[in-house]
mmCIF file of C-alpha atoms in Angstrom:
data_model
loop_
_atom_site.group_PDB
_atom_site.id
_atom_site.type_symbol
_atom_site.label_atom_id
_atom_site.label_comp_id
_atom_site.label_asym_id
_atom_site.label_seq_id
_atom_site.Cartn_x
_atom_site.Cartn_y
_atom_site.Cartn_z
ATOM 1 C CA MET A 71 89.689 124.202 32.608
ATOM 2 C CA LYS A 72 90.471 125.572 29.146
ATOM 3 C CA ALA A 73 88.164 128.042 27.421
ATOM 4 C CA LEU A 74 85.922 126.463 24.812
ATOM 5 C CA GLN A 75 87.336 126.604 21.297
ATOM 6 C CA TRP A 76 84.537 126.985 18.774
ATOM 7 C CA ARG A 77 84.956 125.859 15.174
ATOM 8 C CA PHE A 78 83.057 125.128 11.979
ATOM 9 C CA GLU A 79 82.631 121.575 10.718
ATOM 10 C CA TYR A 80 81.690 121.052 7.078
ATOM 11 C CA LYS A 81 80.719 117.480 6.142
ATOM 12 C CA TYR A 82 80.477 115.683 2.814
ATOM 13 C CA ARG A 83 79.589 112.160 1.712
ATOM 14 C CA MET A 84 81.782 110.683 -1.024
ATOM 15 C CA SER A 85 82.877 107.393 -2.558
ATOM 16 C CA GLY A 86 85.989 105.614 -1.411
ATOM 17 C CA LEU A 87 87.695 106.198 -4.769
ATOM 18 C CA SER A 88 87.000 109.931 -4.669
ATOM 19 C CA ALA A 89 88.177 110.100 -1.052
ATOM 20 C CA ASP A 90 91.451 108.385 -1.954
ATOM 21 C CA ALA A 91 91.964 110.810 -4.852
ATOM 22 C CA LEU A 92 91.288 113.800 -2.601
ATOM 23 C CA ALA A 93 93.685 112.484 0.065
ATOM 24 C CA ARG A 94 96.430 112.249 -2.570
ATOM 25 C CA PHE A 95 95.704 115.855 -3.610
ATOM 26 C CA LEU A 96 95.850 117.365 -0.110
ATOM 27 C CA PRO A 97 99.678 117.662 0.083
ATOM 28 C CA HIS A 98 99.465 120.120 -2.854
ATOM 29 C CA LEU A 99 97.484 122.407 -0.516
ATOM 30 C CA GLY A 100 100.063 122.066 2.261
ATOM 31 C CA PHE A 101 98.331 119.340 4.275
ATOM 32 C CA ALA A 102 100.282 116.578 6.001
ATOM 33 C CA PRO A 103 99.070 113.410 7.751
ATOM 34 C CA ASP A 104 98.242 114.022 11.408
ATOM 35 C CA PRO A 105 101.179 112.752 13.517
ATOM 36 C CA ALA A 106 98.613 111.151 15.853
ATOM 37 C CA ALA A 107 97.982 108.572 13.108
ATOM 38 C CA ALA A 108 101.651 107.725 12.513
ATOM 39 C CA ALA A 109 101.474 104.415 14.401
ATOM 40 C CA GLY A 110 98.617 103.261 12.185
ATOM 41 C CA ARG A 111 100.285 104.331 8.927
ATOM 42 C CA GLY A 112 97.986 107.296 8.520
ATOM 43 C CA THR A 113 94.824 105.942 10.150
ATOM 44 C CA TYR A 114 93.469 105.089 13.580
ATOM 45 C CA HIS A 115 90.312 103.541 14.961
ATOM 46 C CA VAL A 116 87.718 105.620 16.816
ATOM 47 C CA SER A 117 85.060 104.058 19.061
ATOM 48 C CA SER A 118 82.419 106.177 20.789
ATOM 49 C CA VAL A 119 79.704 105.247 23.276
ATOM 50 C CA TYR A 120 76.933 107.847 22.989
ATOM 51 C CA PHE A 121 74.672 108.763 25.893
ATOM 52 C CA ASP A 122 71.109 110.023 25.627
ATOM 53 C CA SER A 123 68.054 110.548 27.785
ATOM 54 C CA PRO A 124 65.316 107.896 28.070
ATOM 55 C CA ALA A 125 63.286 110.029 25.613
ATOM 56 C CA MET A 126 66.288 110.263 23.219
ATOM 57 C CA THR A 127 66.333 114.057 23.550
ATOM 58 C CA ASP A 128 69.708 114.588 21.873
ATOM 59 C CA TYR A 129 68.697 112.398 18.926
ATOM 60 C CA TYR A 130 65.479 114.354 18.374
ATOM 61 C CA ASP A 131 67.213 117.721 18.869
ATOM 62 C CA LYS A 132 69.535 116.843 15.979
ATOM 63 C CA ALA A 133 66.697 115.433 13.857
ATOM 64 C CA GLY A 134 64.761 118.651 14.446
ATOM 65 C CA GLY A 135 67.709 120.863 13.539
ATOM 66 C CA PHE A 136 67.595 122.756 16.833
ATOM 67 C CA PHE A 137 69.797 125.865 17.092
ATOM 68 C CA LYS A 138 71.481 124.651 20.301
ATOM 69 C CA ARG A 139 72.126 121.001 21.056
ATOM 70 C CA LYS A 140 74.642 118.637 22.613
ATOM 71 C CA LYS A 141 76.017 115.105 22.566
ATOM 72 C CA ILE A 142 77.707 113.282 25.431
ATOM 73 C CA ARG A 143 80.031 110.410 24.615
ATOM 74 C CA GLY A 144 82.926 108.326 25.819
ATOM 75 C CA ARG A 145 85.680 107.744 23.279
ATOM 76 C CA ILE A 146 88.687 105.501 22.846
ATOM 77 C CA TYR A 147 91.153 105.475 19.978
ATOM 78 C CA ALA A 148 91.015 101.751 19.440
ATOM 79 C CA SER A 149 88.671 99.284 17.805
ATOM 80 C CA TRP A 150 87.610 97.679 21.097
ATOM 81 C CA MET A 151 88.464 97.990 24.771
ATOM 82 C CA GLU A 152 91.265 95.634 25.756
ATOM 83 C CA SER A 153 91.411 96.203 29.511
ATOM 84 C CA GLY A 154 89.187 97.480 32.290
ATOM 85 C CA ASN A 155 91.993 99.899 33.160
ATOM 86 C CA GLN A 156 91.990 101.464 29.677
ATOM 87 C CA LYS A 157 91.554 105.245 29.751
ATOM 88 C CA VAL A 158 88.525 106.849 28.099
ATOM 89 C CA TRP A 159 88.001 110.378 26.841
ATOM 90 C CA LEU A 160 84.707 111.770 28.128
ATOM 91 C CA GLU A 161 83.308 114.506 25.908
ATOM 92 C CA ALA A 162 80.364 116.870 25.754
ATOM 93 C CA LYS A 163 80.111 118.143 22.194
ATOM 94 C CA LEU A 164 78.175 121.405 22.050
ATOM 95 C CA ARG A 165 76.658 123.051 18.999
ATOM 96 C CA THR A 166 75.262 126.552 18.540
ATOM 97 C CA ASN A 167 74.002 127.133 15.008
ATOM 98 C CA LEU A 168 77.036 126.388 12.767
ATOM 99 C CA LEU A 169 79.673 126.342 15.506
ATOM 100 C CA THR A 170 80.784 123.369 17.596
ATOM 101 C CA ALA A 171 82.996 123.019 20.666
ATOM 102 C CA LYS A 172 84.014 120.250 23.066
ATOM 103 C CA GLU A 173 84.365 119.898 26.795
ATOM 104 C CA ARG A 174 86.780 116.995 27.164
ATOM 105 C CA ILE A 175 88.452 115.114 29.994
ATOM 106 C CA LEU A 176 90.476 111.890 30.244
ATOM 107 C CA LEU A 177 89.063 109.311 32.671
ATOM 108 C CA SER A 178 90.729 106.275 34.153
ATOM 109 C CA GLY A 179 89.040 102.921 33.624
ATOM 110 C CA PRO A 180 87.361 102.968 37.062
ATOM 111 C CA GLU A 181 86.284 106.613 36.596
ATOM 112 C CA TRP A 182 84.742 105.750 33.243
ATOM 113 C CA GLU A 183 82.818 102.923 34.857
ATOM 114 C CA MET A 184 81.467 105.335 37.481
ATOM 115 C CA PHE A 185 80.254 107.738 34.798
ATOM 116 C CA ARG A 186 78.881 104.991 32.558
ATOM 117 C CA THR A 187 76.781 103.583 35.385
ATOM 118 C CA GLY A 188 75.533 106.985 36.586
ATOM 119 C CA ARG A 189 77.535 107.151 39.823
ATOM 120 C CA TYR A 190 78.220 110.867 39.402
ATOM 121 C CA GLY A 191 78.538 111.750 43.068
ATOM 122 C CA GLU A 192 81.117 109.023 43.595
ATOM 123 C CA LEU A 193 83.023 110.177 40.511
ATOM 124 C CA LEU A 194 83.032 113.856 41.515
ATOM 125 C CA ALA A 195 84.252 112.967 44.991
ATOM 126 C CA ALA A 196 87.089 110.856 43.602
ATOM 127 C CA ARG A 197 88.136 113.137 40.744
ATOM 128 C CA GLU A 198 90.924 115.631 41.517
ATOM 129 C CA ALA A 199 92.268 116.724 38.108
ATOM 130 C CA ASP A 200 90.284 119.382 36.208
ATOM 131 C CA PRO A 201 87.260 119.226 38.537
ATOM 132 C CA LYS A 202 85.406 122.069 36.773
ATOM 133 C CA THR A 203 85.230 120.239 33.421
ATOM 134 C CA MET A 204 84.178 117.077 35.231
ATOM 135 C CA ARG A 205 81.408 118.946 37.047
ATOM 136 C CA ASN A 206 80.192 120.558 33.820
ATOM 137 C CA ILE A 207 79.886 117.261 31.950
ATOM 138 C CA ALA A 208 78.382 115.474 34.963
ATOM 139 C CA TRP A 209 75.819 118.261 35.341
ATOM 140 C CA ARG A 210 74.814 117.946 31.670
ATOM 141 C CA ALA A 211 74.475 114.188 32.125
ATOM 142 C CA MET A 212 72.414 114.473 35.310
ATOM 143 C CA ALA A 213 70.169 117.211 33.882
ATOM 144 C CA SER A 214 69.079 114.884 31.066
ATOM 145 C CA SER A 215 69.229 111.589 33.016
ATOM 146 C CA VAL A 216 71.407 110.149 30.265
ATOM 147 C CA ARG A 217 72.498 106.542 29.928
ATOM 148 C CA PRO A 218 74.715 104.812 27.355
ATOM 149 C CA THR A 219 72.753 104.072 24.211
ATOM 150 C CA VAL A 220 74.784 103.252 21.103
ATOM 151 C CA LEU A 221 78.377 102.321 20.221
ATOM 152 C CA VAL A 222 79.719 103.779 16.947
ATOM 153 C CA LYS A 223 83.040 102.707 15.427
ATOM 154 C CA TYR A 224 85.005 103.802 12.363
ATOM 155 C CA LEU A 225 88.443 104.113 10.790
ATOM 156 C CA ARG A 226 89.770 107.673 10.479
ATOM 157 C CA ALA A 227 92.478 109.136 8.237
ATOM 158 C CA PRO A 228 93.325 112.672 9.486
ATOM 159 C CA PHE A 229 95.267 115.483 7.785
ATOM 160 C CA LEU A 230 96.448 118.817 9.177
ATOM 161 C CA LEU A 231 97.226 122.179 7.616
ATOM 162 C CA ASN A 232 99.475 123.973 10.102
ATOM 163 C CA THR A 233 98.882 127.662 9.491
ATOM 164 C CA PRO A 234 98.104 130.527 11.902
ATOM 165 C CA SER A 235 94.496 129.320 11.591
ATOM 166 C CA PRO A 236 94.869 125.509 11.379
ATOM 167 C CA VAL A 237 92.548 123.372 9.267
ATOM 168 C CA ARG A 238 91.874 119.686 9.906
ATOM 169 C CA ILE A 239 90.465 117.277 7.330
ATOM 170 C CA THR A 240 89.360 113.751 8.225
ATOM 171 C CA PHE A 241 88.139 110.807 6.164
ATOM 172 C CA ASP A 242 85.915 108.407 8.141
ATOM 173 C CA ARG A 243 85.084 105.004 6.667
ATOM 174 C CA GLU A 244 83.887 101.565 7.788
ATOM 175 C CA ILE A 245 81.348 103.272 10.075
ATOM 176 C CA VAL A 246 79.397 100.664 12.044
ATOM 177 C CA ALA A 247 77.161 100.696 15.110
ATOM 178 C CA CYS A 248 75.638 98.376 17.680
ATOM 179 C CA HIS A 249 73.607 98.442 20.863
ATOM 180 C CA ARG A 250 76.279 98.448 23.525
ATOM 181 C CA GLN A 251 76.765 100.387 26.715
ATOM 182 C CA ASP A 252 80.533 99.858 26.740
ATOM 183 C CA PHE A 253 83.522 99.251 24.449
ATOM 184 C CA TRP A 254 83.857 95.476 24.802
ATOM 185 C CA TYR A 255 83.948 93.354 21.663
ATOM 186 C CA THR A 256 80.795 92.153 19.947
ATOM 187 C CA PRO A 257 80.388 90.754 16.425
ATOM 188 C CA PHE A 258 76.848 92.175 16.163
ATOM 189 C CA VAL A 259 77.401 95.459 14.333
ATOM 190 C CA VAL A 260 75.487 97.042 11.450
ATOM 191 C CA PRO A 261 76.810 99.414 8.761
ATOM 192 C CA VAL A 262 75.873 103.068 9.165
ATOM 193 C CA VAL A 263 76.764 104.197 5.630
ATOM 194 C CA GLY A 264 76.558 102.148 2.479
ATOM 195 C CA GLY A 265 79.255 100.261 0.620
ATOM 196 C CA ASP A 266 82.563 102.071 0.412
ATOM 197 C CA GLU A 267 81.129 105.490 1.327
ATOM 198 C CA VAL A 268 83.351 107.890 3.235
ATOM 199 C CA ILE A 269 82.408 110.879 5.384
ATOM 200 C CA LEU A 270 84.715 113.829 4.776
ATOM 201 C CA GLU A 271 84.918 116.493 7.493
ATOM 202 C CA ILE A 272 86.656 119.859 7.107
ATOM 203 C CA LYS A 273 87.182 121.646 10.422
ATOM 204 C CA PHE A 274 88.342 125.240 10.807
ATOM 205 C CA SER A 275 87.957 127.995 13.389
ATOM 206 C CA SER A 276 88.015 131.237 11.411
ATOM 207 C CA SER A 277 86.967 132.194 7.878
ATOM 208 C CA VAL A 278 86.219 129.630 5.174
ATOM 209 C CA PRO A 279 89.538 128.497 3.619
ATOM 210 C CA HIS A 280 90.091 130.266 0.295
ATOM 211 C CA TRP A 281 90.713 126.969 -1.530
ATOM 212 C CA LEU A 282 87.522 125.264 -0.320
ATOM 213 C CA SER A 283 85.253 126.362 -3.176
ATOM 214 C CA ASP A 284 87.761 125.088 -5.758
ATOM 215 C CA LEU A 285 88.021 121.778 -3.904
ATOM 216 C CA VAL A 286 84.235 121.413 -3.784
ATOM 217 C CA ARG A 287 83.966 122.007 -7.550
ATOM 218 C CA ALA A 288 86.914 119.771 -8.474
ATOM 219 C CA PHE A 289 85.580 116.784 -6.517
ATOM 220 C CA ASN A 290 81.872 117.510 -6.997
ATOM 221 C CA LEU A 291 81.237 117.680 -3.250
ATOM 222 C CA ASN A 292 77.826 118.409 -1.756
ATOM 223 C CA ARG A 293 77.744 119.587 1.828
ATOM 224 C CA ILE A 294 75.425 117.564 4.073
ATOM 225 C CA SER A 295 74.123 117.520 7.613
ATOM 226 C CA PHE A 296 75.475 114.304 9.105
ATOM 227 C CA SER A 297 75.670 113.007 12.676
ATOM 228 C CA LYS A 298 77.237 109.598 13.253
ATOM 229 C CA TYR A 299 75.066 109.192 16.347
ATOM 230 C CA THR A 300 71.716 109.902 14.703
ATOM 231 C CA GLU A 301 72.674 107.961 11.567
ATOM 232 C CA ALA A 302 73.658 105.014 13.789
ATOM 233 C CA VAL A 303 70.301 105.089 15.591
ATOM 234 C CA ASP A 304 68.524 105.178 12.223
ATOM 235 C CA ALA A 305 70.626 102.294 10.856
ATOM 236 C CA LEU A 306 69.849 100.151 13.900
ATOM 237 C CA ARG A 307 66.159 100.947 13.581
ATOM 238 C CA ARG A 308 66.162 99.873 9.924
ATOM 239 C CA MET A 309 67.683 96.561 10.996
ATOM 240 C CA GLY A 310 64.885 96.016 13.505
ATOM 241 C CA LYS A 311 67.081 96.944 16.467
ATOM 242 C CA ASN A 312 65.114 99.997 17.529
ATOM 243 C CA PRO A 313 66.671 102.142 20.308
ATOM 244 C CA LEU A 314 63.936 104.790 20.039
ATOM 245 C CA PRO A 315 61.287 105.027 22.775
ATOM 246 C CA ARG A 316 57.824 103.812 21.839
#
């Protein structure tokens, strides 16, 4: 199990036109498209199934701005699941004040199904690779009695600045959500952000990049608190598809 790597994540909401202009400017700062997006010509799809307790504890922890909080999710880098044998990244995203870190492990299709349906004992008995990370995430899931709640999907364009202290910038657009407990296709999705809006994320692990203040001024950026999970729950509620407990 690797040590947790903590980092800052600054988030901004911007129009599609402004996001495209900023993406064209990034090479002047030394950024290059993330090689992970090469197959998709600079973009890839991200789909995440978020887990929460019956009382929606993680949702309300974020809404309340708690100092320490978490999110548990399964993630695939595709628009929809295409096979029951497709591998899924299982993640526990942890936050302490302004810093975030991830516990992350790659599950086989059958292992994902065990986790998704709450068969933790069966999964822990079957899992051989990286058992400590698996135990940590399973413990967090069991402690909160989580179950899959919401599916969130979006298209991501990532950029990297490879320096001794790397910086990653991502542009997330076409963010939609639905009530699903898995990754299988459904046409019943609702938009999470309006129109052509894009969520910009700047991720770094040490001091604030020296060029950030100039970038914020040049593109008139306003930093926001934004969680795709909580925004998805709110969007579904506005559409009359309320996942919140009564």
